[in-house]
CSV table of C-alpha atoms in Angstrom, one decimal:
chain,number,residue,atom,x,y,z
A,673,MET,CA,-37.7,38.8,2.4
A,674,GLU,CA,-41.2,40.3,2.3
A,675,THR,CA,-42.8,40.8,5.7
A,676,GLU,CA,-46.2,39.1,6.0
A,677,MET,CA,-49.3,41.3,6.6
A,678,THR,CA,-50.7,41.2,10.2
A,679,THR,CA,-54.5,41.5,10.4
A,680,LEU,CA,-56.3,42.9,13.4
A,681,VAL,CA,-60.1,42.9,13.6
A,682,VAL,CA,-61.9,45.1,16.2
A,683,ILE,CA,-65.4,44.0,17.2
A,684,SER,CA,-67.4,46.8,18.8
A,685,ALA,CA,-71.0,46.4,19.9
A,686,GLY,CA,-71.9,49.9,21.0
A,687,MET,CA,-75.6,50.7,20.6
A,688,ARG,CA,-75.3,54.4,19.7
A,689,ARG,CA,-73.1,56.6,17.6
A,690,PRO,CA,-70.8,57.8,19.0
A,691,SER,CA,-70.6,55.3,21.8
A,692,THR,CA,-68.4,54.7,24.8
A,693,THR,CA,-67.8,51.2,23.6
A,694,ARG,CA,-66.4,52.4,20.3
A,695,ILE,CA,-64.2,54.9,22.1
A,696,LEU,CA,-62.7,52.1,24.2
A,697,ALA,CA,-62.4,49.9,21.1
A,698,ASP,CA,-60.4,52.7,19.3
A,699,GLU,CA,-58.1,53.2,22.3
A,700,LEU,CA,-57.4,49.5,22.5
A,701,SER,CA,-56.9,49.3,18.7
A,702,ALA,CA,-54.4,52.2,18.7
A,703,ALA,CA,-52.4,50.7,21.6
A,704,VAL,CA,-52.3,47.2,19.9
A,705,SER,CA,-51.5,48.7,16.5
A,706,ALA,CA,-48.4,50.4,17.9
A,707,ARG,CA,-47.1,47.1,19.1
A,708,LEU,CA,-47.9,44.7,16.2
A,709,PRO,CA,-45.3,44.2,13.5
A,710,GLY,CA,-46.0,46.0,10.2
A,711,PRO,CA,-47.4,46.0,7.7
A,712,LEU,CA,-50.7,46.0,9.6
A,713,THR,CA,-54.4,46.0,8.4
A,714,VAL,CA,-57.1,47.0,11.0
A,715,THR,CA,-60.7,46.2,10.3
A,716,ASN,CA,-63.5,47.6,12.5
A,717,VAL,CA,-66.7,45.6,12.8
A,718,GLU,CA,-69.4,47.8,14.2
A,719,VAL,CA,-71.9,45.2,15.2
A,720,ARG,CA,-74.7,47.8,15.3
A,721,ASP,CA,-74.4,48.2,11.5
A,722,TYR,CA,-75.3,44.6,11.0
A,723,ALA,CA,-78.2,44.4,13.4
A,724,GLN,CA,-80.9,43.5,10.8
A,725,ALA,CA,-78.6,41.2,8.9
A,726,ILE,CA,-77.8,39.3,12.1
A,727,ILE,CA,-81.5,38.8,12.8
A,728,ASP,CA,-82.1,37.6,9.3
A,729,ALA,CA,-79.2,35.1,9.6
A,730,LEU,CA,-80.4,33.8,13.0
A,731,LEU,CA,-84.1,33.5,11.9
A,732,GLY,CA,-83.8,32.7,8.2
A,733,GLY,CA,-80.5,30.9,8.0
A,734,PHE,CA,-78.9,33.1,5.4
A,735,THR,CA,-76.4,35.9,5.6
A,736,HIS,CA,-76.2,39.1,3.7
A,737,SER,CA,-73.0,39.7,1.8
A,738,ASP,CA,-71.8,42.5,4.0
A,739,LEU,CA,-72.3,40.4,7.2
A,740,ASP,CA,-70.6,37.5,5.5
A,741,GLU,CA,-67.6,39.7,4.8
A,742,ALA,CA,-67.4,40.8,8.4
A,743,ILE,CA,-67.6,37.1,9.6
A,744,THR,CA,-64.9,36.2,7.1
A,745,ALA,CA,-62.7,39.0,8.4
A,746,VAL,CA,-63.0,37.7,11.9
A,747,GLU,CA,-62.2,34.2,10.9
A,748,ASP,CA,-59.1,35.3,8.9
A,749,ALA,CA,-57.7,37.8,11.5
A,750,ASP,CA,-54.4,37.2,13.3
A,751,ALA,CA,-55.9,38.8,16.4
A,752,LEU,CA,-59.2,40.2,17.7
A,753,ILE,CA,-60.3,43.0,20.0
A,754,ALA,CA,-63.8,42.4,21.3
A,755,VAL,CA,-65.7,45.1,23.2
A,756,SER,CA,-69.3,45.0,24.5
A,757,PRO,CA,-71.4,47.4,26.6
A,758,THR,CA,-72.8,45.9,29.8
A,759,PHE,CA,-76.5,44.9,29.8
A,760,GLN,CA,-78.1,43.4,32.9
A,761,GLY,CA,-74.6,42.4,34.2
A,762,SER,CA,-73.5,40.7,31.0
A,763,TYR,CA,-72.6,41.4,27.3
A,764,SER,CA,-75.3,42.8,25.1
A,765,GLY,CA,-77.7,40.5,23.2
A,766,LEU,CA,-76.5,42.0,19.9
A,767,PHE,CA,-72.9,41.2,20.7
A,768,LYS,CA,-73.8,37.6,21.6
A,769,SER,CA,-75.9,37.2,18.4
A,770,PHE,CA,-72.9,38.2,16.3
A,771,ILE,CA,-70.6,35.9,18.1
A,772,ASP,CA,-73.2,33.1,17.7
A,773,LEU,CA,-72.8,33.4,13.9
A,774,LEU,CA,-69.0,32.7,14.0
A,775,PRO,CA,-68.0,29.1,13.2
A,776,PRO,CA,-66.5,28.1,16.6
A,777,ASN,CA,-63.7,25.9,15.3
A,778,ASP,CA,-62.4,28.8,13.2
A,779,LEU,CA,-61.6,30.9,16.3
A,780,ALA,CA,-59.5,28.2,18.0
A,781,HIS,CA,-56.2,29.6,19.3
A,782,LYS,CA,-56.9,33.0,18.0
A,783,PRO,CA,-55.5,35.8,20.3
A,784,VAL,CA,-58.3,38.0,21.7
A,785,LEU,CA,-58.3,41.1,23.9
A,786,LEU,CA,-61.5,41.6,25.8
A,787,GLY,CA,-63.0,45.0,26.8
A,788,ALA,CA,-66.3,46.2,28.2
A,789,THR,CA,-68.0,49.5,29.2
A,790,GLY,CA,-70.7,50.2,31.7
A,791,SER,CA,-72.2,52.9,34.0
A,792,SER,CA,-70.6,51.6,37.2
A,793,GLU,CA,-67.5,49.9,38.4
A,794,ARG,CA,-69.8,47.3,39.9
A,795,HIS,CA,-70.2,45.8,36.5
A,796,SER,CA,-66.4,45.5,35.8
A,797,LEU,CA,-66.5,41.7,36.4
A,798,ILE,CA,-68.5,41.3,33.2
A,799,ILE,CA,-65.2,40.5,31.5
A,800,ASP,CA,-64.2,37.6,33.7
A,801,HIS,CA,-67.7,36.3,34.6
A,802,ALA,CA,-69.3,36.6,31.1
A,803,MET,CA,-67.0,37.4,28.2
A,804,ARG,CA,-64.1,35.2,29.2
A,805,PRO,CA,-66.1,32.0,29.5
A,806,LEU,CA,-67.8,32.7,26.2
A,807,PHE,CA,-64.4,33.0,24.4
A,808,SER,CA,-62.9,30.1,26.3
A,809,TYR,CA,-65.7,28.0,24.9
A,810,LEU,CA,-64.6,29.1,21.4
A,811,ARG,CA,-61.0,28.0,22.4
A,812,THR,CA,-59.5,31.4,21.8
A,813,MET,CA,-56.3,32.7,23.4
A,814,THR,CA,-57.8,35.5,25.5
A,815,VAL,CA,-55.1,37.7,27.1
A,816,PRO,CA,-55.0,37.8,30.9
A,817,THR,CA,-55.8,41.5,31.2
A,818,GLY,CA,-59.3,42.7,30.3
A,819,VAL,CA,-60.1,46.4,30.1
A,820,TYR,CA,-63.3,48.0,31.6
A,821,LEU,CA,-64.3,51.6,31.0
A,822,THR,CA,-66.8,53.4,33.2
A,823,THR,CA,-68.8,55.9,31.2
A,824,GLY,CA,-68.5,58.5,34.0
A,825,THR,CA,-64.8,58.6,33.6
A,826,LEU,CA,-64.8,59.7,30.0
A,827,GLY,CA,-62.5,62.7,29.4
A,828,GLU,CA,-60.7,62.2,32.7
A,829,GLU,CA,-57.0,61.4,33.0
A,830,ASN,CA,-57.0,57.8,34.4
A,831,ARG,CA,-53.5,56.4,34.8
A,832,GLY,CA,-54.8,53.1,36.0
A,833,LEU,CA,-56.9,52.6,32.9
A,834,ARG,CA,-54.1,53.7,30.6
A,835,ALA,CA,-51.8,51.2,32.3
A,836,ARG,CA,-54.3,48.4,31.8
A,837,ILE,CA,-54.7,49.3,28.1
A,838,ASN,CA,-51.0,49.2,27.6
A,839,ARG,CA,-50.6,45.9,29.5
A,840,ALA,CA,-53.4,44.3,27.6
A,841,ALA,CA,-51.9,45.5,24.3
A,842,ASP,CA,-48.5,44.1,25.2
A,843,GLU,CA,-50.1,40.7,26.0
A,844,LEU,CA,-52.0,40.6,22.7
A,845,ALA,CA,-48.9,41.5,20.7
A,846,ALA,CA,-47.0,38.8,22.5
A,847,PHE,CA,-49.7,36.2,21.7
A,848,VAL,CA,-49.6,37.2,18.0
A,849,GLU,CA,-45.8,36.9,18.0
A,850,LEU,CA,-46.0,33.5,19.6
A,851,ASN,CA,-48.5,32.2,17.0
A,852,ALA,CA,-46.3,33.6,14.2
A,853,ALA,CA,-43.1,32.0,15.7
A,854,THR,CA,-44.8,28.6,15.9
A,855,ARG,CA,-46.1,28.5,12.3
A,856,GLY,CA,-49.5,30.1,13.0
A,857,PRO,CA,-52.5,29.0,15.1
A,858,LEU,CA,-53.1,25.3,15.6
A,859,PRO,CA,-55.6,23.7,13.3
A,860,ALA,CA,-59.1,24.1,14.7
A,861,ALA,CA,-60.1,20.5,14.2
A,862,ALA,CA,-57.7,17.6,13.6
A,863,GLY,CA,-58.6,14.3,12.3
A,864,ASP,CA,-58.3,12.4,15.5
A,865,GLU,CA,-57.0,12.8,19.1
A,866,SER,CA,-53.6,11.4,18.4
A,867,THR,CA,-53.0,13.9,15.6
A,868,THR,CA,-54.2,16.8,17.8
A,869,THR,CA,-51.8,15.7,20.6
A,870,ALA,CA,-48.9,15.5,18.2
A,871,ILE,CA,-49.5,19.0,16.9
A,872,GLU,CA,-49.8,20.4,20.5
A,873,LEU,CA,-46.5,18.7,21.4
A,874,ASP,CA,-44.8,20.1,18.3
A,875,GLN,CA,-45.9,23.6,19.2
A,876,ALA,CA,-45.0,23.2,22.8
A,877,HIS,CA,-41.5,22.0,21.9
A,878,ALA,CA,-41.0,25.0,19.7
A,879,GLU,CA,-42.2,27.5,22.3
A,880,LEU,CA,-39.9,26.0,24.9
A,881,GLY,CA,-36.9,25.8,22.6
A,882,LEU,CA,-36.7,22.0,22.9
A,883,SER,CA,-35.9,19.6,20.1
A,884,PRO,CA,-38.8,17.2,19.5
A,885,ALA,CA,-36.3,14.4,18.6
A,886,GLY,CA,-34.1,15.1,21.6
A,887,PRO,CA,-33.9,13.0,24.8
A,888,GLY,CA,-36.5,13.6,27.5
A,889,ASP,CA,-38.3,11.8,30.3
A,890,GLY,CA,-41.8,12.4,28.8
A,891,THR,CA,-42.8,15.0,31.5
A,892,LEU,CA,-43.9,17.6,28.9
A,893,GLU,CA,-45.9,15.0,27.0
A,894,ARG,CA,-47.7,13.9,30.2
A,895,MET,CA,-48.4,17.4,31.3
A,896,LEU,CA,-50.0,18.3,27.9
A,897,ARG,CA,-52.1,15.2,27.9
A,898,THR,CA,-53.2,15.8,31.5
A,899,LEU,CA,-54.1,19.5,30.8
A,900,GLY,CA,-55.8,18.8,27.5
A,901,ARG,CA,-57.5,15.5,28.1
A,902,GLY,CA,-58.2,15.6,31.9
C-alpha cells in the first residue's frame, strides 16, 4: 500500500537575507521533518520575496501567479511552521499582510507551529500575546509550545532552546498524525450547525477509541457542545 505524501509549508517573514527568522525557521523545519512520516515535501515561503505582490493584492485585489502558488501551498499543506520577527512588540506588518490574504476557512484545524525572533527576551511573549490569538481566529491547531530566538544568542549552544525546538516538533508531528488518523482535518465550513456538531462528535469518538453507535450517557456530546457553542 502506497504511503501518502505529507506536505509541510514553512512561512518565514525575515526582512533581510540572511535573517535570524529564516535561521529559526530552518531549525524548526529540520526538527519537524525528522519526525513526520515519509515521503515528505517541504515548501519554504519567504514572505519577503512576495512583498510587492502582497501590496498589489491588498490594494488592487489581484494576485500574481507566484503569490497565488504560495497561498495555495499553505492552503493544501498538512502542517505549517510560521515564524515572524518582532516589530513593536508584535509580528511584522509584512507577515500579517500575507496572513490576511489566506482564506480563513481553509486553515481550520490545520496544525501550526509558531516561532518568533527578536533582539531581547522581553519580546518573547509575542507568540502567546500576538501570534497565537491570530491563528486561533483562523481556527488552526497551534501546538502548545512556541519557540522564540533572541538574535544575541546566535551561534551559542543553548540547551533550553534546543529542548523547546524538539518539544514543539514532537507536538506538531503528533497533531499531523492525529489528523491523518481521523481522516484528515475537519471541513472548514459545514452546511449547518447540526452537521458541524456531528462531524466533531465523529472525530472525537475516533480519537478516544469509542464506538459512535455504542452505549453512552451523552457526556461527551454535552462537553463538545458546551466547548464549541458556549
